[in-house]
CSV table of N, CA and C in Angstrom, one decimal:
chain,number,residue,atom,x,y,z
E,1,MET,N,-4.0,23.1,12.4
E,1,MET,CA,-4.3,22.6,11.1
E,1,MET,C,-3.3,21.3,10.9
E,2,GLN,N,-4.1,20.2,10.6
E,2,GLN,CA,-3.3,19.0,10.3
E,2,GLN,C,-3.0,18.8,8.9
E,3,ARG,N,-2.0,18.1,8.6
E,3,ARG,CA,-1.5,17.8,7.2
E,3,ARG,C,-2.4,16.7,6.6
E,4,ASP,N,-2.5,16.8,5.3
E,4,ASP,CA,-3.2,15.7,4.6
E,4,ASP,C,-2.5,14.5,4.6
E,5,ALA,N,-3.1,13.4,4.9
E,5,ALA,CA,-2.5,12.1,4.9
E,5,ALA,C,-2.5,11.4,3.6
E,6,LEU,N,-3.1,12.0,2.6
E,6,LEU,CA,-3.1,11.3,1.2
E,6,LEU,C,-1.8,11.1,0.6
E,7,PRO,N,-0.9,12.3,0.6
E,7,PRO,CA,0.5,12.1,-0.1
E,7,PRO,C,1.2,10.9,0.6
E,8,PHE,N,1.2,10.9,1.9
E,8,PHE,CA,1.9,9.8,2.7
E,8,PHE,C,1.4,8.5,2.2
E,9,TYR,N,0.1,8.3,2.2
E,9,TYR,CA,-0.6,7.0,1.8
E,9,TYR,C,-0.1,6.6,0.3
E,10,ARG,N,-0.1,7.6,-0.6
E,10,ARG,CA,0.3,7.3,-2.0
E,10,ARG,C,1.7,6.8,-2.0
E,11,VAL,N,2.7,7.4,-1.4
E,11,VAL,CA,4.0,7.1,-1.4
E,11,VAL,C,4.2,5.7,-0.8
E,12,MET,N,3.5,5.3,0.3
E,12,MET,CA,3.6,4.0,0.9
E,12,MET,C,2.9,2.9,0.1
E,13,ALA,N,1.7,3.3,-0.7
E,13,ALA,CA,1.1,2.4,-1.5
E,13,ALA,C,2.0,2.0,-2.7
E,14,TYR,N,2.7,2.9,-3.3
E,14,TYR,CA,3.6,2.6,-4.4
E,14,TYR,C,4.9,1.8,-3.9
E,15,THR,N,5.4,2.2,-2.7
E,15,THR,CA,6.6,1.5,-2.2
E,15,THR,C,6.3,0.2,-1.9
E,16,THR,N,5.2,-0.1,-1.1
E,16,THR,CA,4.8,-1.3,-0.7
E,16,THR,C,4.5,-2.2,-1.9
E,17,GLY,N,3.8,-1.7,-2.9
E,17,GLY,CA,3.5,-2.6,-4.1
E,17,GLY,C,4.9,-2.9,-4.9
E,18,VAL,N,5.7,-2.0,-5.0
E,18,VAL,CA,7.0,-2.4,-5.6
E,18,VAL,C,7.7,-3.5,-4.9
E,19,PHE,N,7.8,-3.3,-3.6
E,19,PHE,CA,8.6,-4.3,-2.9
E,19,PHE,C,7.7,-5.6,-2.8
E,20,LEU,N,6.5,-5.6,-2.9
E,20,LEU,CA,5.8,-6.9,-2.9
E,20,LEU,C,6.0,-7.6,-4.2
E,21,ILE,N,6.1,-6.9,-5.3
E,21,ILE,CA,6.5,-7.4,-6.6
E,21,ILE,C,7.9,-8.0,-6.6
E,22,VAL,N,8.9,-7.3,-5.9
E,22,VAL,CA,10.2,-7.8,-5.8
E,22,VAL,C,10.2,-9.0,-5.0
E,23,LEU,N,9.4,-9.1,-3.8
E,23,LEU,CA,9.4,-10.2,-3.0
E,23,LEU,C,8.8,-11.4,-3.8
E,24,CYS,N,7.8,-11.3,-4.7
E,24,CYS,CA,7.3,-12.4,-5.5
E,24,CYS,C,8.4,-12.8,-6.4
E,25,VAL,N,9.2,-12.0,-6.9
E,25,VAL,CA,10.3,-12.5,-7.8
E,25,VAL,C,11.3,-13.3,-6.9
E,26,ALA,N,11.5,-12.7,-5.8
E,26,ALA,CA,12.6,-13.3,-4.8
E,26,ALA,C,12.0,-14.7,-4.4
E,27,MET,N,10.7,-14.9,-4.3
E,27,MET,CA,10.2,-16.2,-3.8
E,27,MET,C,10.3,-17.2,-5.0
E,28,VAL,N,10.2,-16.7,-6.2
E,28,VAL,CA,10.4,-17.6,-7.3
E,28,VAL,C,11.8,-18.0,-7.5
E,29,ILE,N,12.8,-17.1,-7.2
E,29,ILE,CA,14.2,-17.4,-7.2
E,29,ILE,C,14.5,-18.3,-6.1
E,30,ARG,N,13.8,-18.2,-4.9
E,30,ARG,CA,14.1,-19.0,-3.8
E,30,ARG,C,13.6,-20.5,-4.0
E,31,TYR,N,12.4,-20.5,-4.3
E,31,TYR,CA,11.8,-22.0,-4.5
E,31,TYR,C,11.8,-22.4,-5.9
E,32,GLY,N,12.1,-21.7,-7.0
E,32,GLY,CA,12.2,-22.2,-8.2
E,32,GLY,C,13.5,-22.8,-8.5
E,33,PRO,N,13.8,-23.0,-9.8
E,33,PRO,CA,15.1,-23.7,-10.2
E,33,PRO,C,16.4,-23.1,-9.7
E,34,PRO,N,16.5,-21.7,-9.5
E,34,PRO,CA,17.8,-21.3,-9.0
E,34,PRO,C,18.0,-21.7,-7.6
E,35,ASP,N,17.0,-21.9,-6.8
E,35,ASP,CA,17.1,-22.3,-5.4
E,35,ASP,C,18.1,-21.6,-4.6
E,36,ASP,N,17.9,-20.3,-4.6
E,36,ASP,CA,18.7,-19.4,-3.8
E,36,ASP,C,18.0,-18.5,-3.0
E,37,PRO,N,18.1,-18.6,-1.6
E,37,PRO,CA,17.3,-17.9,-0.6
E,37,PRO,C,17.8,-16.5,-0.3
E,38,THR,N,18.9,-16.1,-0.8
E,38,THR,CA,19.5,-14.9,-0.5
E,38,THR,C,18.7,-13.6,-0.7
E,39,MET,N,18.1,-13.6,-1.9
E,39,MET,CA,17.3,-12.4,-2.2
E,39,MET,C,16.1,-12.3,-1.3
E,40,SER,N,15.3,-13.4,-1.1
E,40,SER,CA,14.2,-13.3,-0.3
E,40,SER,C,14.4,-13.1,1.1
E,41,GLN,N,15.6,-13.5,1.5
E,41,GLN,CA,15.9,-13.3,3.0
E,41,GLN,C,16.1,-11.8,3.2
E,42,ALA,N,16.6,-11.1,2.1
E,42,ALA,CA,16.8,-9.6,2.3
E,42,ALA,C,15.6,-8.9,2.0
E,43,VAL,N,14.7,-9.2,1.1
E,43,VAL,CA,13.6,-8.6,0.8
E,43,VAL,C,12.4,-8.7,1.6
E,44,SER,N,12.3,-9.9,2.2
E,44,SER,CA,11.1,-10.2,3.1
E,44,SER,C,11.0,-9.2,4.4
E,45,PRO,N,12.0,-9.0,5.1
E,45,PRO,CA,11.9,-8.2,6.3
E,45,PRO,C,11.6,-6.7,5.8
E,46,ILE,N,12.2,-6.3,4.6
E,46,ILE,CA,11.9,-4.9,4.1
E,46,ILE,C,10.5,-4.7,3.8
E,47,HIS,N,10.0,-5.8,3.1
E,47,HIS,CA,8.5,-5.6,2.8
E,47,HIS,C,7.7,-5.7,4.0
E,48,GLY,N,8.0,-6.5,5.0
E,48,GLY,CA,7.2,-6.6,6.2
E,48,GLY,C,7.1,-5.2,6.9
E,49,TRP,N,8.3,-4.5,7.0
E,49,TRP,CA,8.3,-3.2,7.7
E,49,TRP,C,7.5,-2.2,6.8
E,50,LEU,N,7.7,-2.2,5.5
E,50,LEU,CA,7.1,-1.3,4.7
E,50,LEU,C,5.6,-1.5,4.8
E,51,TYR,N,5.1,-2.8,4.9
E,51,TYR,CA,3.7,-3.0,5.0
E,51,TYR,C,3.1,-2.5,6.3
E,52,ALA,N,4.0,-2.6,7.4
E,52,ALA,CA,3.5,-2.0,8.6
E,52,ALA,C,3.4,-0.5,8.5
E,53,VAL,N,4.2,0.1,7.8
E,53,VAL,CA,4.1,1.6,7.7
E,53,VAL,C,2.9,1.9,6.7
E,54,TYR,N,2.7,1.1,5.8
E,54,TYR,CA,1.5,1.2,4.9
E,54,TYR,C,0.3,1.1,5.6
E,55,LEU,N,0.2,0.3,6.6
E,55,LEU,CA,-1.0,0.1,7.4
E,55,LEU,C,-1.2,1.4,8.3
E,56,VAL,N,-0.1,1.9,8.8
E,56,VAL,CA,-0.2,3.3,9.6
E,56,VAL,C,-0.7,4.3,8.6
E,57,ALA,N,-0.1,4.4,7.3
E,57,ALA,CA,-0.6,5.4,6.5
E,57,ALA,C,-2.1,5.2,6.1
E,58,THR,N,-2.5,3.9,6.0
E,58,THR,CA,-4.0,3.7,5.7
E,58,THR,C,-4.8,4.1,6.9
E,59,GLY,N,-4.4,3.8,8.1
E,59,GLY,CA,-5.1,4.2,9.3
E,59,GLY,C,-5.2,5.7,9.4
E,60,LEU,N,-4.1,6.4,9.2
E,60,LEU,CA,-4.2,7.9,9.3
E,60,LEU,C,-5.2,8.4,8.3
E,61,LEU,N,-5.1,7.9,7.1
E,61,LEU,CA,-6.0,8.4,6.1
E,61,LEU,C,-7.5,8.1,6.4
E,62,ALA,N,-7.7,6.9,6.8
E,62,ALA,CA,-9.0,6.5,7.2
E,62,ALA,C,-9.6,7.3,8.4
E,63,HIS,N,-8.8,7.6,9.3
E,63,HIS,CA,-9.2,8.4,10.4
E,63,HIS,C,-9.5,9.8,10.0
E,64,GLN,N,-8.6,10.3,9.2
E,64,GLN,CA,-8.7,11.7,8.7
E,64,GLN,C,-10.0,11.8,7.8
E,65,ARG,N,-10.2,10.9,7.0
E,65,ARG,CA,-11.4,11.0,6.0
E,65,ARG,C,-12.7,10.4,6.5
E,66,GLY,N,-12.7,9.7,7.7
E,66,GLY,CA,-13.9,9.1,8.3
E,66,GLY,C,-14.4,7.9,7.5
E,67,TRP,N,-13.5,7.0,7.1
E,67,TRP,CA,-13.9,5.9,6.3
E,67,TRP,C,-14.7,4.8,7.2
E,68,LYS,N,-15.5,4.1,6.5
E,68,LYS,CA,-16.1,2.9,7.2
E,68,LYS,C,-15.0,1.7,7.2
E,69,ALA,N,-15.3,0.7,8.2
E,69,ALA,CA,-14.4,-0.3,8.5
E,69,ALA,C,-14.1,-1.2,7.1
E,70,VAL,N,-15.2,-1.4,6.4
E,70,VAL,CA,-15.0,-2.3,5.2
E,70,VAL,C,-14.0,-1.7,4.2
E,71,ARG,N,-14.0,-0.3,3.9
E,71,ARG,CA,-13.0,0.3,3.0
E,71,ARG,C,-11.7,0.3,3.6
E,72,VAL,N,-11.5,0.4,4.9
E,72,VAL,CA,-10.2,0.4,5.5
E,72,VAL,C,-9.5,-1.1,5.4
E,73,VAL,N,-10.4,-2.0,5.7
E,73,VAL,CA,-9.9,-3.3,5.5
E,73,VAL,C,-9.5,-3.7,4.1
E,74,LEU,N,-10.3,-3.4,3.2
E,74,LEU,CA,-10.0,-3.6,1.8
E,74,LEU,C,-8.8,-2.8,1.3
E,75,VAL,N,-8.6,-1.6,1.7
E,75,VAL,CA,-7.4,-0.9,1.3
E,75,VAL,C,-6.2,-1.5,2.0
E,76,ALA,N,-6.3,-1.9,3.3
E,76,ALA,CA,-5.2,-2.5,4.0
E,76,ALA,C,-4.8,-3.8,3.4
E,77,LEU,N,-5.7,-4.6,3.0
E,77,LEU,CA,-5.4,-5.9,2.3
E,77,LEU,C,-4.8,-5.7,0.9
E,78,ALA,N,-4.9,-4.6,0.4
E,78,ALA,CA,-4.4,-4.4,-1.0
E,78,ALA,C,-2.8,-4.5,-0.9
E,79,GLY,N,-2.3,-4.2,0.1
E,79,GLY,CA,-0.7,-4.2,0.2
E,79,GLY,C,-0.3,-5.7,0.4
E,80,THR,N,-1.2,-6.8,0.3
E,80,THR,CA,-0.7,-8.2,0.4
E,80,THR,C,-0.9,-8.8,-0.9
E,81,VAL,N,-1.5,-8.2,-1.9
E,81,VAL,CA,-1.8,-8.9,-3.2
E,81,VAL,C,-1.0,-8.1,-4.3
E,82,PRO,N,-0.2,-8.8,-5.0
E,82,PRO,CA,0.7,-8.1,-6.0
E,82,PRO,C,-0.2,-7.3,-6.9
E,83,PHE,N,0.2,-6.1,-7.2
E,83,PHE,CA,-0.5,-5.0,-8.1
E,83,PHE,C,-1.8,-4.4,-7.5
E,84,ALA,N,-2.3,-5.0,-6.4
E,84,ALA,CA,-3.5,-4.4,-5.8
E,84,ALA,C,-3.4,-3.1,-5.1
E,85,SER,N,-2.2,-2.9,-4.6
E,85,SER,CA,-2.0,-1.6,-4.0
E,85,SER,C,-1.9,-0.5,-5.0
E,86,PHE,N,-1.6,-0.8,-6.2
E,86,PHE,CA,-1.6,0.3,-7.2
E,86,PHE,C,-3.1,0.6,-7.6
E,87,ILE,N,-3.9,-0.3,-7.7
E,87,ILE,CA,-5.3,-0.2,-8.0
E,87,ILE,C,-5.9,0.6,-6.9
E,88,ALA,N,-5.7,0.1,-5.6
E,88,ALA,CA,-6.2,0.7,-4.5
E,88,ALA,C,-5.9,2.2,-4.4
E,89,GLU,N,-4.6,2.5,-4.7
E,89,GLU,CA,-4.1,3.9,-4.6
E,89,GLU,C,-4.9,4.7,-5.5
E,90,ARG,N,-5.2,4.3,-6.8
E,90,ARG,CA,-5.9,5.0,-7.7
E,90,ARG,C,-7.3,5.2,-7.2
E,91,TYR,N,-7.9,4.2,-6.7
E,91,TYR,CA,-9.3,4.3,-6.2
E,91,TYR,C,-9.4,5.3,-5.1
E,92,VAL,N,-8.4,5.2,-4.1
E,92,VAL,CA,-8.4,6.1,-3.0
E,92,VAL,C,-8.2,7.6,-3.5
E,93,VAL,N,-7.4,7.8,-4.4
E,93,VAL,CA,-7.1,9.2,-4.9
E,93,VAL,C,-8.4,9.7,-5.6
E,94,ARG,N,-9.0,8.9,-6.4
E,94,ARG,CA,-10.2,9.2,-7.0
E,94,ARG,C,-11.4,9.6,-6.1
E,95,VAL,N,-11.6,8.7,-5.1
E,95,VAL,CA,-12.5,9.0,-4.1
E,95,VAL,C,-12.3,10.3,-3.3
E,96,ALA,N,-10.9,10.5,-3.0
E,96,ALA,CA,-10.6,11.7,-2.2
E,96,ALA,C,-10.8,12.9,-3.0
E,97,ARG,N,-10.5,12.9,-4.3
E,97,ARG,CA,-10.7,14.1,-5.1
E,97,ARG,C,-12.3,14.4,-5.3
E,98,GLU,N,-13.0,13.4,-5.3
E,98,GLU,CA,-14.5,13.5,-5.5
E,98,GLU,C,-15.0,14.1,-4.2
E,99,GLU,N,-14.6,13.6,-3.0
E,99,GLU,CA,-15.1,14.0,-1.8
E,99,GLU,C,-14.6,15.5,-1.5
E,100,GLN,N,-13.5,15.8,-2.0
E,100,GLN,CA,-12.9,17.1,-1.8
E,100,GLN,C,-13.8,18.2,-2.6
E,101,ARG,N,-14.2,17.8,-3.8
E,101,ARG,CA,-15.2,18.7,-4.6
E,101,ARG,C,-16.4,18.9,-4.0
E,102,VAL,N,-17.0,17.8,-3.3
E,102,VAL,CA,-18.3,18.0,-2.8
E,102,VAL,C,-18.3,18.9,-1.5
E,103,ARG,N,-17.2,18.9,-0.7
E,103,ARG,CA,-17.2,19.7,0.5
E,103,ARG,C,-17.1,21.1,0.2
Protein backbone atom coordinates (compact mmCIF):
# COMPACT_ATOMS: atom_id res chain seq x y z
CA MET A 1 0.00 0.00 0.00
CA GLN A 2 1.48 3.34 -1.01
CA ARG A 3 1.01 6.61 0.82
CA ASP A 4 -1.13 9.39 -0.58
CA ALA A 5 1.00 12.09 -2.24
CA LEU A 6 -1.57 14.84 -1.65
CA PRO A 7 -0.39 15.97 1.83
CA PHE A 8 3.22 16.21 0.61
CA TYR A 9 2.08 18.24 -2.41
CA ARG A 10 0.03 20.57 -0.20
CA VAL A 11 2.95 21.30 2.11
CA MET A 12 5.26 21.95 -0.83
CA ALA A 13 2.71 24.16 -2.60
CA TYR A 14 2.35 26.41 0.42
CA THR A 15 6.07 26.44 1.21
CA THR A 16 7.04 27.22 -2.37
CA GLY A 17 4.37 29.91 -2.61
CA VAL A 18 5.52 31.63 0.57
CA PHE A 19 9.16 31.58 -0.48
CA LEU A 20 8.25 32.92 -3.93
CA ILE A 21 6.52 35.88 -2.31
CA VAL A 22 9.55 36.41 -0.06
CA LEU A 23 11.75 36.22 -3.16
CA CYS A 24 9.64 38.89 -4.88
CA VAL A 25 10.09 41.16 -1.88
CA ALA A 26 13.81 40.40 -1.92
CA MET A 27 14.03 41.34 -5.60
CA VAL A 28 12.30 44.65 -4.93
CA ILE A 29 14.80 45.32 -2.17
CA ARG A 30 17.67 44.28 -4.43
CA TYR A 31 16.75 46.32 -7.49
CA GLY A 32 14.67 49.03 -5.83
CA PRO A 33 15.77 52.06 -3.85
CA PRO A 34 17.41 50.10 -0.99
CA ASP A 35 19.75 48.44 -3.56
CA ASP A 36 20.77 45.64 -1.18
CA PRO A 37 21.38 42.20 -2.73
CA THR A 38 21.83 40.36 0.59
CA MET A 39 18.27 39.10 1.03
CA SER A 40 17.83 37.93 -2.57
CA GLN A 41 21.17 36.13 -2.46
CA ALA A 42 19.93 34.14 0.52
CA VAL A 43 16.36 33.52 -0.62
CA SER A 44 16.99 32.70 -4.31
CA PRO A 45 18.73 29.35 -3.80
CA ILE A 46 16.25 28.32 -1.10
CA HIS A 47 13.32 28.98 -3.43
CA GLY A 48 15.13 27.14 -6.23
CA TRP A 49 15.56 24.00 -4.15
CA LEU A 50 12.03 24.21 -2.80
CA TYR A 51 10.69 24.55 -6.33
CA ALA A 52 12.60 21.43 -7.34
CA VAL A 53 10.99 19.53 -4.44
CA TYR A 54 7.61 21.03 -5.46
CA LEU A 55 8.13 19.57 -8.93
CA VAL A 56 8.86 16.17 -7.39
CA ALA A 57 5.70 16.43 -5.27
CA THR A 58 3.69 17.39 -8.35
CA GLY A 59 5.17 14.49 -10.30
CA LEU A 60 4.39 11.99 -7.55
CA LEU A 61 0.83 13.24 -7.27
CA ALA A 62 0.35 13.24 -11.04
CA HIS A 63 1.68 9.71 -11.32
CA GLN A 64 -0.48 8.50 -8.45
CA ARG A 65 -3.64 10.16 -9.75
CA GLY A 66 -3.05 9.52 -13.47
CA TRP A 67 -3.16 13.15 -14.55
CA LYS A 68 -2.89 14.26 -18.15
CA ALA A 69 0.22 16.18 -19.19
CA VAL A 70 -1.59 19.53 -19.51
CA ARG A 71 -2.69 19.48 -15.87
CA VAL A 72 0.79 18.47 -14.71
CA VAL A 73 2.42 21.34 -16.61
CA LEU A 74 -0.08 23.92 -15.35
CA VAL A 75 0.26 22.82 -11.74
CA ALA A 76 4.06 22.73 -12.08
CA LEU A 77 4.12 26.25 -13.53
CA ALA A 78 2.02 27.50 -10.62
CA GLY A 79 5.18 27.45 -8.51
CA THR A 80 6.69 30.18 -10.68
CA VAL A 81 3.91 32.77 -10.42
CA PRO A 82 3.32 34.59 -7.11
CA PHE A 83 0.11 33.40 -5.40
CA ALA A 84 -0.58 30.85 -8.17
CA SER A 85 0.61 27.90 -6.09
CA PHE A 86 -2.06 28.70 -3.49
CA ILE A 87 -4.75 28.74 -6.18
CA ALA A 88 -3.41 25.54 -7.75
CA GLU A 89 -3.33 23.84 -4.35
CA ARG A 90 -7.00 24.63 -3.75
CA TYR A 91 -7.85 23.34 -7.24
CA VAL A 92 -5.86 20.13 -6.79
CA VAL A 93 -7.43 19.41 -3.40
CA ARG A 94 -10.94 20.05 -4.74
CA VAL A 95 -10.39 17.76 -7.74
CA ALA A 96 -8.78 15.08 -5.54
CA ARG A 97 -11.73 15.11 -3.16
CA GLU A 98 -14.22 14.93 -6.04
CA GLU A 99 -12.34 12.01 -7.61
CA GLN A 100 -12.17 10.24 -4.25
CA ARG A 101 -15.96 10.47 -3.87
CA VAL A 102 -16.53 9.03 -7.33
CA ARG A 103 -14.31 5.99 -6.84
